[in-house]
């Protein structure tokens, strides 16, 4: 994409953000732009911004219009989906919220220590992230499915298709230790096809795995700007 910067008042329901700088796209290329949408609202950390202008959520936080500086996404494949600014509605999830601290303010990313498919461990096979000592799991609503580095994805796809075993992500931080979150076969497939593709991101941003919309269909995901952490809870519509 290319274009220029502009300034306007942004409205999010009852919330108003004056003087918001945004990109006015004049040229675009790529298959993604064949989709029918009006624009792109980046909601990651400002460290990922292509300019030094304040992001939409930075300005929202500075205006003190939210009791909690949270973003929550929920996808209901049978009904309504949405984004919540501020504290999440308790009727959108069930059970506890599990928190994982972000390991770097760039993407919404946490340390990934293993991916298992049934009893098979990518970490034990040194295939988690191109033999890197540390790997990253990124939570990204802009990615439709799950992704993994090419070498990891090849192993994962073969095993997931042949065994139909649960796919589990093992994440860690210093405060909460290791936590495991799983997707069953019917939750990571669509019409019998595994919703995973290979995607290589070079250092220092990668290598990484991405938990995209396939993940959020099961887990309501909270992005907490106040404490730089990700909240994970079973969606109210989840079968588990």
Tab-separated table of C-alpha atoms in Angstrom:
chain	number	residue	atom	x	y	z
A	1	UNK	CA	0.000	0.000	0.000
A	2	UNK	CA	0.987	3.647	-0.391
A	3	UNK	CA	-0.602	6.982	0.372
A	4	UNK	CA	-0.330	9.887	2.787
A	5	UNK	CA	-1.123	10.723	6.389
A	6	UNK	CA	-4.289	12.547	7.393
A	7	UNK	CA	-5.982	13.631	10.626
A	8	UNK	CA	-9.591	13.211	11.691
A	9	UNK	CA	-11.897	12.536	14.635
A	10	UNK	CA	-12.418	8.807	15.140
A	11	UNK	CA	-15.638	7.513	16.702
A	12	UNK	CA	-15.952	4.143	18.447
A	13	UNK	CA	-19.520	4.072	19.670
A	14	UNK	CA	-19.688	6.616	22.515
A	15	UNK	CA	-15.912	7.104	22.487
A	16	UNK	CA	-14.436	9.955	20.434
A	17	UNK	CA	-10.757	10.380	19.564
A	18	UNK	CA	-9.943	13.817	18.114
A	19	UNK	CA	-6.778	14.506	16.140
A	20	UNK	CA	-6.138	10.883	15.207
A	21	UNK	CA	-3.481	10.528	12.534
A	22	UNK	CA	-4.235	7.777	10.008
A	23	UNK	CA	-2.979	6.531	6.656
A	24	UNK	CA	-4.989	7.511	3.592
A	25	UNK	CA	-4.420	4.662	1.141
A	26	UNK	CA	-4.267	5.728	-2.488
A	27	UNK	CA	-2.622	2.643	-3.993
A	28	UNK	CA	-3.031	-0.987	-2.982
A	29	UNK	CA	-1.992	-4.342	-4.395
A	30	UNK	CA	-2.383	-7.952	-3.308
A	31	UNK	CA	-5.190	-10.477	-3.078
A	32	UNK	CA	-6.166	-9.350	0.433
A	33	UNK	CA	-7.569	-6.149	-1.052
A	34	UNK	CA	-10.037	-8.115	-3.136
A	35	UNK	CA	-12.045	-8.470	0.081
A	36	UNK	CA	-14.779	-5.954	0.783
A	37	UNK	CA	-13.697	-3.832	3.739
A	38	UNK	CA	-13.361	-0.122	4.424
A	39	UNK	CA	-9.968	0.056	6.102
A	40	UNK	CA	-7.411	-1.436	8.478
A	41	UNK	CA	-7.264	-0.581	12.182
A	42	UNK	CA	-3.940	-1.745	13.616
A	43	UNK	CA	-4.277	-2.503	17.320
A	44	UNK	CA	-0.832	-3.839	18.180
A	45	UNK	CA	1.829	-2.018	20.196
A	46	UNK	CA	3.095	1.335	18.934
A	47	UNK	CA	6.562	-0.233	18.598
A	48	UNK	CA	5.262	-1.980	15.467
A	49	UNK	CA	3.966	1.232	13.896
A	50	UNK	CA	5.428	2.289	10.553
A	51	UNK	CA	5.395	5.931	11.704
A	52	UNK	CA	6.124	7.696	14.983
A	53	UNK	CA	2.563	9.010	15.213
A	54	UNK	CA	0.453	7.821	18.138
A	55	UNK	CA	-1.687	4.809	17.373
A	56	UNK	CA	-5.444	4.708	17.786
A	57	UNK	CA	-5.254	2.827	21.063
A	58	UNK	CA	-2.405	4.986	22.403
A	59	UNK	CA	-4.635	8.028	22.014
A	60	UNK	CA	-7.572	6.154	23.492
A	61	UNK	CA	-5.517	5.284	26.580
A	62	UNK	CA	-4.246	8.838	26.935
A	63	UNK	CA	-7.817	10.164	26.889
A	64	UNK	CA	-8.744	7.995	29.918
A	65	UNK	CA	-12.096	7.049	28.431
A	66	UNK	CA	-11.862	3.364	29.376
A	67	UNK	CA	-11.861	1.910	32.893
A	68	UNK	CA	-9.517	-0.807	31.661
A	69	UNK	CA	-7.330	-0.476	28.595
A	70	UNK	CA	-8.325	-3.836	27.188
A	71	UNK	CA	-9.229	-5.110	23.738
A	72	UNK	CA	-11.149	-8.374	23.531
A	73	UNK	CA	-12.032	-10.393	20.445
A	74	UNK	CA	-14.627	-13.122	20.218
A	75	UNK	CA	-15.717	-15.075	17.149
A	76	UNK	CA	-19.025	-16.899	17.249
A	77	UNK	CA	-19.267	-19.096	14.148
A	78	UNK	CA	-22.990	-19.551	14.829
A	79	UNK	CA	-23.917	-15.944	15.547
A	80	UNK	CA	-22.415	-12.553	16.277
A	81	UNK	CA	-18.712	-11.790	16.590
A	82	UNK	CA	-17.085	-8.612	17.781
A	83	UNK	CA	-14.480	-6.547	19.567
A	84	UNK	CA	-14.905	-5.089	23.045
A	85	UNK	CA	-13.040	-1.960	24.143
A	86	UNK	CA	-12.608	-1.945	27.924
A	87	UNK	CA	-13.563	-4.685	30.378
A	88	UNK	CA	-14.916	-7.762	28.661
A	89	UNK	CA	-18.512	-8.905	29.168
A	90	UNK	CA	-18.593	-12.002	31.367
A	91	UNK	CA	-21.343	-13.570	29.270
A	92	UNK	CA	-18.871	-13.849	26.363
A	93	UNK	CA	-16.694	-16.469	28.063
A	94	UNK	CA	-16.877	-19.296	30.576
A	95	UNK	CA	-14.481	-20.428	33.245
A	96	UNK	CA	-11.408	-18.476	34.359
A	97	UNK	CA	-9.273	-16.100	32.342
A	98	UNK	CA	-5.693	-17.364	32.067
A	99	UNK	CA	-3.100	-14.606	31.747
A	100	UNK	CA	0.218	-14.796	29.921
A	101	UNK	CA	2.670	-11.906	30.039
A	102	UNK	CA	3.961	-10.517	26.757
A	103	UNK	CA	7.680	-11.225	26.366
A	104	UNK	CA	8.297	-8.194	24.116
A	105	UNK	CA	6.232	-5.156	23.158
A	106	UNK	CA	6.043	-5.611	19.400
A	107	UNK	CA	3.408	-8.109	18.357
A	108	UNK	CA	1.055	-9.489	20.989
A	109	UNK	CA	3.564	-12.242	21.604
A	110	UNK	CA	4.453	-14.679	24.358
A	111	UNK	CA	7.186	-17.249	24.827
A	112	UNK	CA	6.331	-20.589	23.217
A	113	UNK	CA	8.163	-23.554	24.729
A	114	UNK	CA	6.502	-26.425	22.872
A	115	UNK	CA	3.834	-27.477	20.401
A	116	UNK	CA	2.477	-30.985	20.862
A	117	UNK	CA	0.192	-33.062	18.669
A	118	UNK	CA	-1.011	-35.924	20.771
A	119	UNK	CA	2.161	-37.341	22.342
A	120	UNK	CA	4.507	-35.866	19.724
A	121	UNK	CA	6.616	-32.873	20.837
A	122	UNK	CA	8.166	-30.439	18.376
A	123	UNK	CA	10.510	-29.097	21.059
A	124	UNK	CA	11.960	-32.548	21.764
A	125	UNK	CA	12.537	-33.005	18.027
A	126	UNK	CA	14.180	-29.548	17.720
A	127	UNK	CA	11.548	-28.556	15.175
A	128	UNK	CA	9.731	-25.884	17.113
A	129	UNK	CA	11.387	-22.830	15.568
A	130	UNK	CA	14.278	-23.648	13.245
A	131	UNK	CA	16.347	-24.952	16.153
A	132	UNK	CA	16.187	-21.566	17.914
A	133	UNK	CA	16.501	-21.658	21.682
A	134	UNK	CA	13.417	-19.496	22.112
A	135	UNK	CA	10.257	-19.365	20.055
A	136	UNK	CA	7.305	-16.981	19.950
A	137	UNK	CA	3.542	-17.421	19.758
A	138	UNK	CA	1.763	-14.373	18.327
A	139	UNK	CA	-1.953	-13.749	18.789
A	140	UNK	CA	-3.151	-12.015	15.645
A	141	UNK	CA	-6.738	-11.301	14.624
A	142	UNK	CA	-5.511	-10.298	11.175
A	143	UNK	CA	-4.430	-13.878	10.399
A	144	UNK	CA	-7.316	-16.133	9.382
A	145	UNK	CA	-5.789	-19.460	10.399
A	146	UNK	CA	-2.775	-20.880	12.276
A	147	UNK	CA	0.778	-20.509	10.999
A	148	UNK	CA	4.167	-22.032	11.792
A	149	UNK	CA	7.688	-21.865	10.343
A	150	UNK	CA	8.018	-24.036	7.236
A	151	UNK	CA	9.910	-26.901	8.889
A	152	UNK	CA	7.513	-26.983	11.828
A	153	UNK	CA	4.421	-26.687	9.625
A	154	UNK	CA	5.480	-29.674	7.511
A	155	UNK	CA	5.734	-31.909	10.579
A	156	UNK	CA	2.556	-30.523	12.119
A	157	UNK	CA	0.400	-30.885	9.004
A	158	UNK	CA	1.485	-34.459	8.400
A	159	UNK	CA	0.825	-35.534	11.973
A	160	UNK	CA	-2.438	-33.575	12.378
A	161	UNK	CA	-3.901	-34.990	9.170
A	162	UNK	CA	-2.883	-38.581	9.948
A	163	UNK	CA	-3.636	-38.806	13.668
A	164	UNK	CA	-6.401	-36.221	14.244
A	165	UNK	CA	-4.850	-35.731	17.688
A	166	UNK	CA	-5.253	-32.571	19.809
A	167	UNK	CA	-2.956	-29.660	18.947
A	168	UNK	CA	-1.564	-27.996	22.068
A	169	UNK	CA	0.463	-24.812	22.531
A	170	UNK	CA	2.653	-24.647	25.654
A	171	UNK	CA	3.478	-21.060	26.684
A	172	UNK	CA	5.522	-19.685	29.566
A	173	UNK	CA	6.234	-16.550	31.535
A	174	UNK	CA	8.040	-15.925	34.829
A	175	UNK	CA	4.856	-15.109	36.750
A	176	UNK	CA	2.550	-17.947	35.691
A	177	UNK	CA	4.953	-20.681	34.604
A	178	UNK	CA	4.010	-23.034	31.757
A	179	UNK	CA	0.393	-23.136	30.601
A	180	UNK	CA	-1.136	-25.375	27.933
A	181	UNK	CA	-3.962	-24.527	25.540
A	182	UNK	CA	-5.341	-27.091	23.102
A	183	UNK	CA	-7.457	-27.331	19.983
A	184	UNK	CA	-9.267	-30.550	19.086
A	185	UNK	CA	-9.322	-31.928	15.544
A	186	UNK	CA	-12.752	-30.456	14.767
A	187	UNK	CA	-11.541	-27.084	16.086
A	188	UNK	CA	-8.441	-26.803	13.888
A	189	UNK	CA	-10.058	-28.132	10.713
A	190	UNK	CA	-12.670	-26.753	8.322
A	191	UNK	CA	-14.453	-29.112	5.955
A	192	UNK	CA	-11.782	-31.703	6.755
A	193	UNK	CA	-8.858	-29.405	5.949
A	194	UNK	CA	-6.316	-28.477	8.621
A	195	UNK	CA	-6.298	-24.703	9.122
A	196	UNK	CA	-2.521	-24.303	9.257
A	197	UNK	CA	-0.023	-22.888	6.775
A	198	UNK	CA	3.719	-22.304	6.619
A	199	UNK	CA	4.942	-18.754	7.232
A	200	UNK	CA	8.581	-17.792	7.806
A	201	UNK	CA	9.419	-14.577	9.647
A	202	UNK	CA	13.119	-13.811	9.876
A	203	UNK	CA	14.908	-12.686	13.059
A	204	UNK	CA	14.727	-10.475	15.017
A	205	UNK	CA	10.902	-10.483	14.701
A	206	UNK	CA	10.783	-14.235	14.146
A	207	UNK	CA	10.767	-17.137	13.897
A	208	UNK	CA	7.262	-17.460	15.268
A	209	UNK	CA	3.961	-19.286	15.302
A	210	UNK	CA	0.684	-17.389	14.889
A	211	UNK	CA	-2.616	-18.135	16.607
A	212	UNK	CA	-5.118	-16.514	14.272
A	213	UNK	CA	-8.879	-16.613	13.892
A	214	UNK	CA	-8.978	-20.415	14.185
A	215	UNK	CA	-7.715	-19.951	17.741
A	216	UNK	CA	-10.169	-17.155	18.607
A	217	UNK	CA	-13.135	-19.256	17.537
A	218	UNK	CA	-12.460	-21.334	20.654
A	219	UNK	CA	-10.686	-18.900	22.957
A	220	UNK	CA	-11.872	-15.382	23.679
A	221	UNK	CA	-8.631	-13.397	23.674
A	222	UNK	CA	-7.987	-10.268	25.731
A	223	UNK	CA	-5.198	-7.826	24.871
A	224	UNK	CA	-4.357	-5.936	28.060
A	225	UNK	CA	-2.421	-2.713	27.404
A	226	UNK	CA	-2.302	-1.838	31.112
A	227	UNK	CA	-0.205	-4.836	32.141
A	228	UNK	CA	1.163	-5.970	28.744
A	229	UNK	CA	-0.398	-9.401	28.896
A	230	UNK	CA	-2.785	-11.646	26.991
A	231	UNK	CA	-5.891	-13.125	28.591
A	232	UNK	CA	-7.222	-16.467	27.331
A	233	UNK	CA	-10.632	-17.877	28.210
A	234	UNK	CA	-12.992	-20.410	26.682
A	235	UNK	CA	-15.494	-18.648	24.475
A	236	UNK	CA	-19.106	-18.902	25.661
A	237	UNK	CA	-19.925	-20.748	22.442
A	238	UNK	CA	-17.068	-23.253	22.797
A	239	UNK	CA	-18.153	-26.867	23.096
A	240	UNK	CA	-15.521	-27.447	25.797
